[in-house]
């Protein structure tokens, strides 16, 4: 991936010079005025934007052009519904308002998946009823939507919000994205199904006139709007908490992962900060609730009320992306590695403050979350290079799974594969199917089992059809669009996303092959293609994945108990806190793990145990029964993939 680093750095410099972007919450501040690249959206036209020719490599463009439009296949939508129904029926406990087997951050991701899938279903209702054979009575449709929305609201109370505040910054940011997704669901469902022309024709009755029965029924909006202030408040509070993780003293900026460990600036926390910040700018409706139940140490400042389109969120997203693309966090394949340490940080004689010790492990979710950030930056600025950066990343991921977009087939000939030999590893999968390094050996923990679904959720967000920008609320100046350049960007984006359809279908077929009799998806999707496998299932010793000391999968196998990650005994108390923790009570903060037993480990980010497949597991007929087996996290992976296939390939 080769992002436009000069453009992003220039954008940050403009933001520094622009006092409005820093100190004001002016809804009239538009991102289009902040980029050096001639934007497609603008308030005053000062240049002619260059229309993008294509977001695809030259050898793939012909393939994309030859693809005919797909008509909606409601069987795919039925598969999405089935995946969500299994996830909620098997794993969600309504009386607890959560998925009891999930941990805090994976539960936040589960809620995001449900809100996203429900949004897609709501959008599809009109297509369901356009076919007489598939016509469904409105009462039944409304009941289905309300059934899952009730579970979303139950999770608002079931979410352990106080515990998550004491966890790592990435845990906190998953909460922000989750409730912003729910806000988008409510807004979209209301706009599609509850904004009737008749509402505009009904006049407000006189004060002394009693309201008729029709007044109560006809003047309704979607009842989910009642929950938007609560969702918005939680999103705002958690974004404020996460913003304490931004650190300019080390590595020239960037988010710290966990303030209770030695400084580690990783891809996921920074990508989450970019995605959450730009989503707050675009979708946050404002928050008038002054009760955050927390405050910075040593201050009595009242909490800040914020409105929609607050420029500080746009500024945070831009600065976050500037730092990320300049951090050297991508490998030779153009994939994001996990993160950076600072060499010699515990040596009091060492003055190094640079991120120079890279953890080279590559995980699927590190390639996904940024896609929401890039799509949001496009919508805020009209700079098509953000779309170009996103498509390059997606194409790098597809290639690293072992799939060739030009031929629209896997790179390796699977029919010639020996029955006891695994397909070749390509960096993030094999046989054209996405894999994380822990999948084939059956050693993923709850973190690892969640990763692939996260990628496909954010791919769906990125590949949504481009629409003309919506003016900011209460904006005095309207947003203008260069329609020639916009039409070119929209066509290029549509064709590029269409080109990913074959890869999505290939992954879907593999994933569907891992379902058990109850419809529960397995973790290792490639196994769905290995019908002729005869030997023992792979372990970490023979899964074909290169392991080296520079690639530490702490997500699945635990945070190492060494001085790269943890301060040594006798270190100063503030040595491993490059940022100030935003908690009022230090005794409530999550503590680093000691060398105790697993039973001593606290719930939350640091609860990581290594799960090795034993001999009995390796001989199992079902490779996805090994390790943790099928879980709510593996089910969310199937749901995220199926929703992406529906939205990108089949939805009109």
PDB file of C-alpha atoms in Angstrom, residues 67-272:
ATOM      1  CA  UNK A  67     -19.273  -8.492 -15.312  1.00  0.00           C
ATOM      2  CA  UNK A  68     -23.009  -8.074 -15.739  1.00  0.00           C
ATOM      3  CA  UNK A  69     -25.146  -6.682 -12.917  1.00  0.00           C
ATOM      4  CA  UNK A  70     -26.515  -9.233 -10.470  1.00  0.00           C
ATOM      5  CA  UNK A  71     -30.201  -9.329  -9.639  1.00  0.00           C
ATOM      6  CA  UNK A  72     -31.036  -9.679  -5.943  1.00  0.00           C
ATOM      7  CA  UNK A  73     -30.792 -13.269  -4.765  1.00  0.00           C
ATOM      8  CA  UNK A  74     -33.059 -13.416  -1.726  1.00  0.00           C
ATOM      9  CA  UNK A  75     -31.596 -16.821  -0.852  1.00  0.00           C
ATOM     10  CA  UNK A  76     -28.393 -14.989   0.103  1.00  0.00           C
ATOM     11  CA  UNK A  77     -30.393 -12.624   2.303  1.00  0.00           C
ATOM     12  CA  UNK A  78     -32.048 -15.678   3.870  1.00  0.00           C
ATOM     13  CA  UNK A  79     -28.566 -17.030   4.654  1.00  0.00           C
ATOM     14  CA  UNK A  80     -27.714 -13.725   6.373  1.00  0.00           C
ATOM     15  CA  UNK A  81     -30.876 -13.983   8.453  1.00  0.00           C
ATOM     16  CA  UNK A  82     -30.129 -17.595   9.309  1.00  0.00           C
ATOM     17  CA  UNK A  83     -26.597 -16.747  10.473  1.00  0.00           C
ATOM     18  CA  UNK A  84     -27.912 -13.952  12.703  1.00  0.00           C
ATOM     19  CA  UNK A  85     -30.763 -16.091  14.015  1.00  0.00           C
ATOM     20  CA  UNK A  86     -28.333 -18.852  15.019  1.00  0.00           C
ATOM     21  CA  UNK A  87     -25.987 -16.349  16.652  1.00  0.00           C
ATOM     22  CA  UNK A  88     -28.741 -14.792  18.734  1.00  0.00           C
ATOM     23  CA  UNK A  89     -30.705 -17.959  19.509  1.00  0.00           C
ATOM     24  CA  UNK A  90     -27.623 -19.991  20.455  1.00  0.00           C
ATOM     25  CA  UNK A  91     -25.539 -17.390  22.254  1.00  0.00           C
ATOM     26  CA  UNK A  92     -27.533 -14.303  23.312  1.00  0.00           C
ATOM     27  CA  UNK A  93     -29.177 -14.279  26.770  1.00  0.00           C
ATOM     28  CA  UNK A  94     -32.013 -11.701  26.754  1.00  0.00           C
ATOM     29  CA  UNK A  95     -32.307 -11.689  30.562  1.00  0.00           C
ATOM     30  CA  UNK A  96     -28.630 -10.717  30.817  1.00  0.00           C
ATOM     31  CA  UNK A  97     -28.625  -8.441  27.807  1.00  0.00           C
ATOM     32  CA  UNK A  98     -25.405  -9.912  26.408  1.00  0.00           C
ATOM     33  CA  UNK A  99     -23.624 -12.949  25.000  1.00  0.00           C
ATOM     34  CA  UNK A 100     -22.422 -14.605  28.234  1.00  0.00           C
ATOM     35  CA  UNK A 101     -19.564 -16.483  26.566  1.00  0.00           C
ATOM     36  CA  UNK A 102     -18.146 -13.329  24.987  1.00  0.00           C
ATOM     37  CA  UNK A 103     -15.618 -11.064  26.670  1.00  0.00           C
ATOM     38  CA  UNK A 104     -16.153  -7.315  26.867  1.00  0.00           C
ATOM     39  CA  UNK A 105     -14.686  -6.250  23.537  1.00  0.00           C
ATOM     40  CA  UNK A 106     -15.947  -9.197  21.505  1.00  0.00           C
ATOM     41  CA  UNK A 107     -19.445  -8.548  22.860  1.00  0.00           C
ATOM     42  CA  UNK A 108     -19.176  -4.967  21.564  1.00  0.00           C
ATOM     43  CA  UNK A 109     -18.303  -6.396  18.151  1.00  0.00           C
ATOM     44  CA  UNK A 110     -21.258  -8.796  18.307  1.00  0.00           C
ATOM     45  CA  UNK A 111     -23.576  -5.849  18.890  1.00  0.00           C
ATOM     46  CA  UNK A 112     -22.034  -4.068  15.914  1.00  0.00           C
ATOM     47  CA  UNK A 113     -22.669  -7.094  13.690  1.00  0.00           C
ATOM     48  CA  UNK A 114     -26.310  -7.301  14.748  1.00  0.00           C
ATOM     49  CA  UNK A 115     -26.906  -3.589  14.109  1.00  0.00           C
ATOM     50  CA  UNK A 116     -25.186  -3.799  10.736  1.00  0.00           C
ATOM     51  CA  UNK A 117     -27.070  -6.903   9.626  1.00  0.00           C
ATOM     52  CA  UNK A 118     -30.362  -5.440  10.796  1.00  0.00           C
ATOM     53  CA  UNK A 119     -29.664  -2.301   8.772  1.00  0.00           C
ATOM     54  CA  UNK A 120     -29.131  -4.424   5.657  1.00  0.00           C
ATOM     55  CA  UNK A 121     -32.363  -6.303   6.293  1.00  0.00           C
ATOM     56  CA  UNK A 122     -34.297  -3.077   6.726  1.00  0.00           C
ATOM     57  CA  UNK A 123     -32.905  -1.789   3.428  1.00  0.00           C
ATOM     58  CA  UNK A 124     -33.949  -5.006   1.712  1.00  0.00           C
ATOM     59  CA  UNK A 125     -37.599  -4.951   2.836  1.00  0.00           C
ATOM     60  CA  UNK A 126     -38.686  -3.046  -0.249  1.00  0.00           C
ATOM     61  CA  UNK A 127     -37.054  -5.652  -2.490  1.00  0.00           C
ATOM     62  CA  UNK A 128     -38.689  -8.491  -0.617  1.00  0.00           C
ATOM     63  CA  UNK A 129     -42.124  -7.054  -1.293  1.00  0.00           C
ATOM     64  CA  UNK A 130     -41.375  -6.205  -4.932  1.00  0.00           C
ATOM     65  CA  UNK A 131     -41.727  -9.905  -5.730  1.00  0.00           C
ATOM     66  CA  UNK A 132     -45.241 -11.258  -5.239  1.00  0.00           C
ATOM     67  CA  UNK A 133     -43.909 -14.726  -4.451  1.00  0.00           C
ATOM     68  CA  UNK A 134     -41.764 -13.409  -1.601  1.00  0.00           C
ATOM     69  CA  UNK A 135     -44.278 -10.885  -0.268  1.00  0.00           C
ATOM     70  CA  UNK A 136     -44.265 -10.684   3.528  1.00  0.00           C
ATOM     71  CA  UNK A 137     -46.923  -8.932   5.560  1.00  0.00           C
ATOM     72  CA  UNK A 138     -45.668  -5.667   7.086  1.00  0.00           C
ATOM     73  CA  UNK A 139     -46.605  -6.775  10.604  1.00  0.00           C
ATOM     74  CA  UNK A 140     -44.255  -9.753  10.281  1.00  0.00           C
ATOM     75  CA  UNK A 141     -41.474  -7.596   8.870  1.00  0.00           C
ATOM     76  CA  UNK A 142     -41.831  -5.079  11.693  1.00  0.00           C
ATOM     77  CA  UNK A 143     -41.856  -7.873  14.249  1.00  0.00           C
ATOM     78  CA  UNK A 144     -38.571  -9.264  12.894  1.00  0.00           C
ATOM     79  CA  UNK A 145     -36.862  -5.863  12.983  1.00  0.00           C
ATOM     80  CA  UNK A 146     -38.184  -5.101  16.467  1.00  0.00           C
ATOM     81  CA  UNK A 147     -37.129  -8.522  17.748  1.00  0.00           C
ATOM     82  CA  UNK A 148     -33.465  -7.856  17.053  1.00  0.00           C
ATOM     83  CA  UNK A 149     -33.625  -4.171  17.925  1.00  0.00           C
ATOM     84  CA  UNK A 150     -34.974  -5.163  21.344  1.00  0.00           C
ATOM     85  CA  UNK A 151     -31.848  -7.287  21.782  1.00  0.00           C
ATOM     86  CA  UNK A 152     -29.671  -4.318  20.841  1.00  0.00           C
ATOM     87  CA  UNK A 153     -31.328  -2.173  23.494  1.00  0.00           C
ATOM     88  CA  UNK A 154     -31.012  -5.007  25.999  1.00  0.00           C
ATOM     89  CA  UNK A 155     -27.290  -5.065  25.285  1.00  0.00           C
ATOM     90  CA  UNK A 156     -27.087  -1.354  26.078  1.00  0.00           C
ATOM     91  CA  UNK A 157     -27.842  -2.337  29.692  1.00  0.00           C
ATOM     92  CA  UNK A 158     -25.999  -5.663  29.566  1.00  0.00           C
ATOM     93  CA  UNK A 159     -22.751  -4.082  28.384  1.00  0.00           C
ATOM     94  CA  UNK A 160     -20.328  -3.773  31.293  1.00  0.00           C
ATOM     95  CA  UNK A 161     -19.559  -0.131  30.514  1.00  0.00           C
ATOM     96  CA  UNK A 162     -17.791   0.559  33.806  1.00  0.00           C
ATOM     97  CA  UNK A 163     -15.422  -2.396  33.377  1.00  0.00           C
ATOM     98  CA  UNK A 164     -14.545  -1.460  29.796  1.00  0.00           C
ATOM     99  CA  UNK A 165     -13.510   2.031  30.911  1.00  0.00           C
ATOM    100  CA  UNK A 166     -10.664   0.372  32.812  1.00  0.00           C
ATOM    101  CA  UNK A 167      -9.461  -1.666  29.852  1.00  0.00           C
ATOM    102  CA  UNK A 168      -7.184  -0.927  26.903  1.00  0.00           C
ATOM    103  CA  UNK A 169      -7.923   1.837  24.430  1.00  0.00           C
ATOM    104  CA  UNK A 170      -8.885  -0.508  21.610  1.00  0.00           C
ATOM    105  CA  UNK A 171     -11.513  -2.126  23.876  1.00  0.00           C
ATOM    106  CA  UNK A 172     -12.934   1.335  24.552  1.00  0.00           C
ATOM    107  CA  UNK A 173     -13.079   2.253  20.862  1.00  0.00           C
ATOM    108  CA  UNK A 174     -15.038  -0.868  19.859  1.00  0.00           C
ATOM    109  CA  UNK A 175     -17.808   0.520  22.049  1.00  0.00           C
ATOM    110  CA  UNK A 176     -17.817   3.816  20.123  1.00  0.00           C
ATOM    111  CA  UNK A 177     -18.136   2.117  16.733  1.00  0.00           C
ATOM    112  CA  UNK A 178     -20.839  -0.224  18.012  1.00  0.00           C
ATOM    113  CA  UNK A 179     -23.246   2.463  19.192  1.00  0.00           C
ATOM    114  CA  UNK A 180     -22.625   4.648  16.161  1.00  0.00           C
ATOM    115  CA  UNK A 181     -23.638   1.642  14.047  1.00  0.00           C
ATOM    116  CA  UNK A 182     -26.859   1.401  16.055  1.00  0.00           C
ATOM    117  CA  UNK A 183     -27.503   5.119  15.501  1.00  0.00           C
ATOM    118  CA  UNK A 184     -27.088   4.617  11.758  1.00  0.00           C
ATOM    119  CA  UNK A 185     -29.535   1.715  11.898  1.00  0.00           C
ATOM    120  CA  UNK A 186     -32.206   3.827  13.599  1.00  0.00           C
ATOM    121  CA  UNK A 187     -31.747   6.746  11.226  1.00  0.00           C
ATOM    122  CA  UNK A 188     -31.849   4.615   8.103  1.00  0.00           C
ATOM    123  CA  UNK A 189     -34.861   2.570   9.241  1.00  0.00           C
ATOM    124  CA  UNK A 190     -36.720   5.732  10.148  1.00  0.00           C
ATOM    125  CA  UNK A 191     -35.943   7.403   6.809  1.00  0.00           C
ATOM    126  CA  UNK A 192     -36.944   4.382   4.759  1.00  0.00           C
ATOM    127  CA  UNK A 193     -40.130   3.356   6.517  1.00  0.00           C
ATOM    128  CA  UNK A 194     -41.442   6.164   8.728  1.00  0.00           C
ATOM    129  CA  UNK A 195     -41.114   9.370   6.725  1.00  0.00           C
ATOM    130  CA  UNK A 196     -44.475   9.515   4.998  1.00  0.00           C
ATOM    131  CA  UNK A 197     -45.757  12.369   2.869  1.00  0.00           C
ATOM    132  CA  UNK A 198     -48.893  12.347   4.953  1.00  0.00           C
ATOM    133  CA  UNK A 199     -46.896  13.459   7.985  1.00  0.00           C
ATOM    134  CA  UNK A 200     -46.023  16.745   6.304  1.00  0.00           C
ATOM    135  CA  UNK A 201     -49.679  17.419   5.523  1.00  0.00           C
ATOM    136  CA  UNK A 202     -50.898  17.030   9.079  1.00  0.00           C
ATOM    137  CA  UNK A 203     -51.115  20.324  10.885  1.00  0.00           C
ATOM    138  CA  UNK A 204     -50.439  20.666  14.559  1.00  0.00           C
ATOM    139  CA  UNK A 205     -53.790  20.845  16.398  1.00  0.00           C
ATOM    140  CA  UNK A 206     -54.711  23.997  18.257  1.00  0.00           C
ATOM    141  CA  UNK A 207     -53.760  24.113  21.922  1.00  0.00           C
ATOM    142  CA  UNK A 208     -57.382  23.887  23.031  1.00  0.00           C
ATOM    143  CA  UNK A 209     -58.294  21.235  20.479  1.00  0.00           C
ATOM    144  CA  UNK A 210     -58.224  17.651  21.721  1.00  0.00           C
ATOM    145  CA  UNK A 211     -56.029  15.334  19.664  1.00  0.00           C
ATOM    146  CA  UNK A 212     -57.823  12.704  17.630  1.00  0.00           C
ATOM    147  CA  UNK A 213     -56.888   9.064  17.444  1.00  0.00           C
ATOM    148  CA  UNK A 214     -55.318   9.688  14.045  1.00  0.00           C
ATOM    149  CA  UNK A 215     -52.923  12.231  15.521  1.00  0.00           C
ATOM    150  CA  UNK A 216     -51.338   9.511  17.644  1.00  0.00           C
ATOM    151  CA  UNK A 217     -50.951   7.018  14.804  1.00  0.00           C
ATOM    152  CA  UNK A 218     -50.010   9.300  11.919  1.00  0.00           C
ATOM    153  CA  UNK A 219     -47.383  11.521  13.574  1.00  0.00           C
ATOM    154  CA  UNK A 220     -44.998   8.724  14.549  1.00  0.00           C
ATOM    155  CA  UNK A 221     -41.339   8.239  13.847  1.00  0.00           C
ATOM    156  CA  UNK A 222     -39.562   4.964  14.443  1.00  0.00           C
ATOM    157  CA  UNK A 223     -39.577   4.189  18.167  1.00  0.00           C
ATOM    158  CA  UNK A 224     -35.849   3.448  18.020  1.00  0.00           C
ATOM    159  CA  UNK A 225     -35.267   7.208  17.972  1.00  0.00           C
ATOM    160  CA  UNK A 226     -35.984   7.178  21.708  1.00  0.00           C
ATOM    161  CA  UNK A 227     -32.691   5.341  22.220  1.00  0.00           C
ATOM    162  CA  UNK A 228     -30.495   7.545  20.068  1.00  0.00           C
ATOM    163  CA  UNK A 229     -29.609   9.993  22.903  1.00  0.00           C
ATOM    164  CA  UNK A 230     -28.484   7.097  25.108  1.00  0.00           C
ATOM    165  CA  UNK A 231     -26.461   5.490  22.306  1.00  0.00           C
ATOM    166  CA  UNK A 232     -24.913   8.858  21.420  1.00  0.00           C
ATOM    167  CA  UNK A 233     -24.009   9.607  25.024  1.00  0.00           C
ATOM    168  CA  UNK A 234     -22.160   6.330  25.444  1.00  0.00           C
ATOM    169  CA  UNK A 235     -20.336   6.810  22.145  1.00  0.00           C
ATOM    170  CA  UNK A 236     -19.272  10.315  23.155  1.00  0.00           C
ATOM    171  CA  UNK A 237     -18.107   9.340  26.649  1.00  0.00           C
ATOM    172  CA  UNK A 238     -16.062   6.435  25.327  1.00  0.00           C
ATOM    173  CA  UNK A 239     -14.500   8.498  22.535  1.00  0.00           C
ATOM    174  CA  UNK A 240     -13.480  11.059  25.153  1.00  0.00           C
ATOM    175  CA  UNK A 241     -11.922   8.300  27.249  1.00  0.00           C
ATOM    176  CA  UNK A 242     -10.070   6.845  24.271  1.00  0.00           C
ATOM    177  CA  UNK A 243      -8.677  10.233  23.256  1.00  0.00           C
ATOM    178  CA  UNK A 244      -6.397  10.085  26.333  1.00  0.00           C
ATOM    179  CA  UNK A 245      -4.478   7.389  24.475  1.00  0.00           C
ATOM    180  CA  UNK A 246      -3.133   9.819  21.882  1.00  0.00           C
ATOM    181  CA  UNK A 247       0.525  10.396  22.724  1.00  0.00           C
ATOM    182  CA  UNK A 248       2.827  12.895  21.006  1.00  0.00           C
ATOM    183  CA  UNK A 249       5.844  12.300  23.260  1.00  0.00           C
ATOM    184  CA  UNK A 250       6.758   8.971  21.669  1.00  0.00           C
ATOM    185  CA  UNK A 251       7.014   7.988  18.007  1.00  0.00           C
ATOM    186  CA  UNK A 252       5.855  11.410  16.834  1.00  0.00           C
ATOM    187  CA  UNK A 253       2.233  10.680  17.710  1.00  0.00           C
ATOM    188  CA  UNK A 254      -0.173   7.765  17.549  1.00  0.00           C
ATOM    189  CA  UNK A 255      -2.385   5.930  19.991  1.00  0.00           C
ATOM    190  CA  UNK A 256      -0.950   3.812  22.789  1.00  0.00           C
ATOM    191  CA  UNK A 257      -2.580   0.397  23.019  1.00  0.00           C
ATOM    192  CA  UNK A 258      -2.611  -0.177  26.782  1.00  0.00           C
ATOM    193  CA  UNK A 259      -1.382   2.358  29.366  1.00  0.00           C
ATOM    194  CA  UNK A 260      -0.765  -0.420  31.863  1.00  0.00           C
ATOM    195  CA  UNK A 261       1.988  -1.980  29.736  1.00  0.00           C
ATOM    196  CA  UNK A 262       5.178  -0.654  28.172  1.00  0.00           C
ATOM    197  CA  UNK A 263       4.443   1.636  25.200  1.00  0.00           C
ATOM    198  CA  UNK A 264       3.115  -0.317  22.240  1.00  0.00           C
ATOM    199  CA  UNK A 265       1.586   1.590  19.337  1.00  0.00           C
ATOM    200  CA  UNK A 266      -0.345  -0.916  17.300  1.00  0.00           C
ATOM    201  CA  UNK A 267      -2.322  -0.854  14.095  1.00  0.00           C
ATOM    202  CA  UNK A 268      -5.689  -1.783  15.530  1.00  0.00           C
ATOM    203  CA  UNK A 269      -5.865   0.947  18.185  1.00  0.00           C
ATOM    204  CA  UNK A 270      -4.844   3.609  15.678  1.00  0.00           C
ATOM    205  CA  UNK A 271      -7.188   2.314  12.986  1.00  0.00           C
ATOM    206  CA  UNK A 272     -10.018   2.236  15.501  1.00  0.00           C
TER     207      UNK A 272
END
